[in-house]
mmCIF file of C-alpha atoms in Angstrom:
data_model
loop_
_atom_site.group_PDB
_atom_site.id
_atom_site.type_symbol
_atom_site.label_atom_id
_atom_site.label_comp_id
_atom_site.label_asym_id
_atom_site.label_seq_id
_atom_site.Cartn_x
_atom_site.Cartn_y
_atom_site.Cartn_z
ATOM 1 C CA MET A 170 -42.751 -49.741 -2.129
ATOM 2 C CA ASN A 171 -39.256 -51.070 -1.650
ATOM 3 C CA GLY A 172 -39.611 -54.517 -3.220
ATOM 4 C CA ARG A 173 -36.879 -56.815 -4.377
ATOM 5 C CA ALA A 174 -36.378 -57.162 -8.111
ATOM 6 C CA LYS A 175 -38.839 -59.703 -9.509
ATOM 7 C CA SER A 176 -36.901 -62.935 -9.721
ATOM 8 C CA HIS A 177 -37.481 -66.153 -7.781
ATOM 9 C CA GLY A 178 -40.168 -67.488 -5.507
ATOM 10 C CA LEU A 179 -40.532 -69.960 -2.690
ATOM 11 C CA LEU A 180 -43.551 -72.142 -2.058
ATOM 12 C CA TYR A 181 -44.903 -73.142 1.333
ATOM 13 C CA VAL A 182 -47.377 -76.035 1.482
ATOM 14 C CA ARG A 183 -49.028 -77.513 4.548
ATOM 15 C CA ARG A 184 -51.714 -79.985 5.404
ATOM 16 C CA SER A 185 -52.959 -80.759 8.868
ATOM 17 C CA SER A 186 -53.433 -84.470 8.285
ATOM 18 C CA SER A 187 -52.697 -87.103 5.674
ATOM 19 C CA ARG A 188 -56.450 -87.485 5.150
ATOM 20 C CA GLN A 189 -56.249 -84.312 3.058
ATOM 21 C CA GLU A 190 -54.889 -86.409 0.169
ATOM 22 C CA ALA A 191 -55.116 -83.945 -2.721
ATOM 23 C CA SER A 192 -54.412 -80.818 -0.704
ATOM 24 C CA LEU A 193 -50.637 -80.610 -1.218
ATOM 25 C CA LEU A 194 -50.833 -81.305 -4.951
ATOM 26 C CA GLN A 195 -53.547 -78.658 -5.357
ATOM 27 C CA GLN A 196 -51.393 -76.119 -3.519
ATOM 28 C CA LEU A 197 -48.397 -76.975 -5.704
ATOM 29 C CA ASN A 198 -50.341 -76.790 -8.976
ATOM 30 C CA TRP A 199 -51.857 -73.441 -8.025
ATOM 31 C CA ALA A 200 -48.427 -71.988 -7.169
ATOM 32 C CA VAL A 201 -46.748 -73.208 -10.363
ATOM 33 C CA THR A 202 -49.547 -71.669 -12.446
ATOM 34 C CA LYS A 203 -49.510 -68.392 -10.495
ATOM 35 C CA ALA A 204 -45.702 -68.082 -10.647
ATOM 36 C CA SER A 205 -45.840 -68.549 -14.399
ATOM 37 C CA GLU A 206 -48.522 -65.847 -14.680
ATOM 38 C CA LEU A 207 -46.355 -63.462 -12.625
ATOM 39 C CA ASP A 208 -43.182 -64.407 -14.525
ATOM 40 C CA VAL A 209 -41.453 -65.539 -11.324
ATOM 41 C CA VAL A 210 -39.126 -68.561 -11.266
ATOM 42 C CA LEU A 211 -40.455 -71.301 -8.985
ATOM 43 C CA ASP A 212 -38.227 -74.365 -9.166
ATOM 44 C CA VAL A 213 -40.658 -77.117 -8.065
ATOM 45 C CA ASN A 214 -42.776 -79.847 -9.616
ATOM 46 C CA THR A 215 -44.858 -82.877 -8.681
ATOM 47 C CA ASP A 216 -41.802 -85.157 -8.481
ATOM 48 C CA ASP A 217 -40.266 -82.784 -5.917
ATOM 49 C CA LEU A 218 -43.418 -82.924 -3.806
ATOM 50 C CA ASN A 219 -43.522 -86.728 -3.945
ATOM 51 C CA HIS A 220 -39.820 -86.864 -3.024
ATOM 52 C CA MET A 221 -40.444 -84.632 -0.019
ATOM 53 C CA ILE A 222 -43.404 -86.689 1.201
ATOM 54 C CA GLU A 223 -41.636 -90.041 0.726
ATOM 55 C CA ASN A 224 -38.488 -88.831 2.507
ATOM 56 C CA ARG A 225 -40.273 -86.721 5.122
ATOM 57 C CA LEU A 226 -38.403 -83.578 4.113
ATOM 58 C CA SER A 227 -39.437 -80.119 5.226
ATOM 59 C CA CYS A 228 -37.551 -78.363 2.428
ATOM 60 C CA HIS A 229 -36.325 -79.254 -1.034
ATOM 61 C CA LYS A 230 -35.371 -76.873 -3.837
ATOM 62 C CA SER A 231 -37.892 -73.983 -3.695
ATOM 63 C CA MET A 232 -40.567 -75.825 -1.704
ATOM 64 C CA TYR A 233 -41.141 -75.960 2.047
ATOM 65 C CA LEU A 234 -43.515 -78.479 3.585
ATOM 66 C CA ASP A 235 -45.153 -79.217 6.888
ATOM 67 C CA ASP A 236 -47.146 -82.417 6.613
ATOM 68 C CA GLY A 237 -49.526 -83.376 9.395
ATOM 69 C CA VAL A 238 -48.785 -80.240 11.423
ATOM 70 C CA THR A 239 -51.302 -77.766 12.794
ATOM 71 C CA GLY A 240 -51.200 -74.181 11.589
ATOM 72 C CA ALA A 241 -51.536 -73.021 15.194
ATOM 73 C CA ASP A 242 -47.901 -73.977 15.794
ATOM 74 C CA LEU A 243 -45.621 -71.265 14.365
ATOM 75 C CA ASP A 244 -42.522 -73.329 15.207
ATOM 76 C CA ARG A 245 -43.161 -75.744 12.332
ATOM 77 C CA PRO A 246 -39.863 -76.845 10.712
ATOM 78 C CA GLY A 247 -40.934 -76.143 7.123
ATOM 79 C CA PHE A 248 -42.482 -72.797 8.063
ATOM 80 C CA GLN A 249 -39.405 -71.652 9.977
ATOM 81 C CA ALA A 250 -37.077 -72.722 7.143
ATOM 82 C CA PHE A 251 -39.363 -70.994 4.588
ATOM 83 C CA CYS A 252 -39.229 -67.674 6.445
ATOM 84 C CA ALA A 253 -35.485 -67.912 7.088
ATOM 85 C CA ALA A 254 -34.713 -68.750 3.449
ATOM 86 C CA ALA A 255 -36.820 -65.825 2.240
ATOM 87 C CA LYS A 256 -34.951 -63.407 4.491
ATOM 88 C CA ALA A 257 -31.509 -64.796 3.689
ATOM 89 C CA ASN A 258 -31.740 -65.016 -0.102
ATOM 90 C CA ARG A 259 -32.091 -61.587 -1.769
ATOM 91 C CA GLN A 260 -33.040 -63.357 -5.034
ATOM 92 C CA ILE A 261 -36.376 -64.295 -3.489
ATOM 93 C CA SER A 262 -39.003 -61.729 -4.468
ATOM 94 C CA HIS A 263 -42.240 -63.717 -4.029
ATOM 95 C CA LEU A 264 -43.610 -66.153 -1.469
ATOM 96 C CA PHE A 265 -46.435 -68.418 -2.590
ATOM 97 C CA VAL A 266 -48.899 -69.704 0.000
ATOM 98 C CA HIS A 267 -52.211 -71.015 -1.302
ATOM 99 C CA HIS A 268 -54.496 -69.956 1.559
ATOM 100 C CA THR A 269 -53.843 -67.795 4.591
ATOM 101 C CA ASP A 270 -54.745 -70.780 6.784
ATOM 102 C CA ARG A 271 -51.880 -72.733 5.207
ATOM 103 C CA PHE A 272 -49.491 -69.940 6.289
ATOM 104 C CA ALA A 273 -50.735 -69.831 9.865
ATOM 105 C CA ARG A 274 -53.750 -70.379 12.047
ATOM 106 C CA PRO A 275 -52.446 -69.069 15.384
ATOM 107 C CA GLU A 276 -54.390 -68.266 18.529
ATOM 108 C CA ILE A 277 -52.598 -64.928 18.691
ATOM 109 C CA VAL A 278 -53.012 -63.654 15.128
ATOM 110 C CA THR A 279 -50.555 -60.801 15.599
ATOM 111 C CA GLN A 280 -47.699 -63.319 15.837
ATOM 112 C CA ALA A 281 -48.304 -64.524 12.271
ATOM 113 C CA LEU A 282 -49.052 -60.986 11.108
ATOM 114 C CA ASN A 283 -45.679 -59.811 12.476
ATOM 115 C CA THR A 284 -43.914 -62.581 10.552
ATOM 116 C CA GLN A 285 -45.675 -61.615 7.334
ATOM 117 C CA VAL A 286 -45.085 -57.862 7.758
ATOM 118 C CA GLU A 287 -41.387 -58.357 8.574
ATOM 119 C CA LEU A 288 -40.964 -60.272 5.312
ATOM 120 C CA GLN A 289 -42.860 -57.544 3.456
ATOM 121 C CA TYR A 290 -40.480 -54.971 4.989
ATOM 122 C CA ASP A 291 -37.634 -57.089 3.603
ATOM 123 C CA GLY A 292 -39.072 -56.384 0.145
ATOM 124 C CA ILE A 293 -40.955 -59.632 -0.401
ATOM 125 C CA CYS A 294 -44.372 -59.987 -2.020
ATOM 126 C CA PHE A 295 -46.795 -62.573 -0.604
ATOM 127 C CA VAL A 296 -49.016 -64.301 -3.150
ATOM 128 C CA PHE A 297 -52.138 -65.980 -1.801
ATOM 129 C CA ASN A 298 -54.896 -67.489 -3.940
ATOM 130 C CA ASP A 299 -57.241 -64.582 -3.239
ATOM 131 C CA ARG A 300 -54.888 -61.618 -2.808
ATOM 132 C CA MET A 301 -51.346 -60.319 -2.844
ATOM 133 C CA ALA A 302 -49.607 -58.612 0.071
ATOM 134 C CA LEU A 303 -47.077 -56.271 -1.513
ATOM 135 C CA PRO A 304 -43.658 -55.335 -0.133
ATOM 136 C CA MET A 305 -43.512 -52.309 2.170
ATOM 137 C CA ALA A 306 -40.774 -49.746 2.716
ATOM 138 C CA ARG A 307 -39.551 -49.360 6.296
ATOM 139 C CA GLY A 308 -41.179 -46.402 7.972
ATOM 140 C CA THR A 309 -44.375 -46.844 5.974
ATOM 141 C CA ILE A 310 -47.354 -49.087 6.412
ATOM 142 C CA ASN A 311 -50.098 -50.102 4.042
ATOM 143 C CA VAL A 312 -52.919 -50.019 6.581
ATOM 144 C CA GLY A 313 -55.441 -51.599 4.217
ATOM 145 C CA ASP A 314 -53.111 -54.513 3.477
ATOM 146 C CA VAL A 315 -52.297 -55.052 7.154
ATOM 147 C CA ILE A 316 -55.977 -54.983 8.127
ATOM 148 C CA THR A 317 -56.849 -57.395 5.302
ATOM 149 C CA SER A 318 -54.062 -59.744 6.444
ATOM 150 C CA LEU A 319 -55.149 -59.495 10.081
ATOM 151 C CA ILE A 320 -58.769 -60.300 9.230
ATOM 152 C CA SER A 321 -57.715 -63.159 6.959
ATOM 153 C CA LEU A 322 -55.544 -64.690 9.698
ATOM 154 C CA HIS A 323 -58.333 -64.258 12.249
ATOM 155 C CA GLU A 324 -60.884 -65.897 9.931
ATOM 156 C CA SER A 325 -58.578 -68.848 9.300
ATOM 157 C CA GLY A 326 -58.581 -69.569 13.042
ATOM 158 C CA GLU A 327 -62.297 -68.953 13.430
ATOM 159 C CA PHE A 328 -63.088 -71.342 10.573
ATOM 160 C CA LEU A 329 -62.189 -74.379 12.688
ATOM 161 C CA ASN A 330 -64.381 -73.230 15.571
ATOM 162 C CA LYS A 331 -67.331 -72.612 13.247
ATOM 163 C CA LEU A 332 -66.824 -75.927 11.459
ATOM 164 C CA ALA A 333 -66.728 -77.842 14.744
ATOM 165 C CA GLN A 334 -69.931 -76.155 15.901
ATOM 166 C CA ARG A 335 -71.686 -76.927 12.576
ATOM 167 C CA ILE A 336 -70.690 -80.592 12.834
ATOM 168 C CA VAL A 337 -71.994 -80.835 16.411
ATOM 169 C CA ASP A 338 -75.236 -79.068 15.442
ATOM 170 C CA THR A 339 -75.756 -81.335 12.423
ATOM 171 C CA LYS A 340 -75.105 -84.538 14.382
ATOM 172 C CA THR A 341 -77.426 -83.354 17.153
ATOM 173 C CA SER A 342 -80.152 -82.554 14.646
ATOM 174 C CA LEU A 343 -79.783 -85.926 12.934
ATOM 175 C CA ALA A 344 -79.863 -87.774 16.285
ATOM 176 C CA MET A 345 -82.982 -85.875 17.333
ATOM 177 C CA GLY A 346 -84.567 -86.930 14.040
ATOM 178 C CA GLY A 347 -83.858 -90.578 14.795
ATOM 179 C CA TYR A 348 -80.777 -90.873 12.578
ATOM 180 C CA TRP A 349 -77.318 -91.879 13.636
#
């Protein structure tokens, strides 16, 4: 492993719509707690998040935000700035993203996987709520990690399709039972 020295982290938060009221705060609170556990500096707090939302900012301090933007679009301003800042600043050792579906939910999962792996090759550790994707040395590949990431990205896209089908099935069943 050819990781950067443990130092500072960046946080990426995203919600697809403003109806997900608590989502951003939950992502922030998780990241602050996790960074503390890992002894990584993450310079963000609730006031920073509120400032970003009120001023429609995509980046502020160590936090990057896309608010009301689909994860299928990899050209999101906050996402692009997050990835660029991680590559440019050698002090950044960890990237915090609550769920894989917050990172990306692309139709072509290999696009998001390539972005993640390139950052891992730059010596950066990804921290998700359910796993960590460790840095990789060029010329090597952690097949298990790449497969896990690929499956996780695929599932994040499939979730929406399955949810939509469950909603349609439930409404159909209720209508057939005389309910509306």
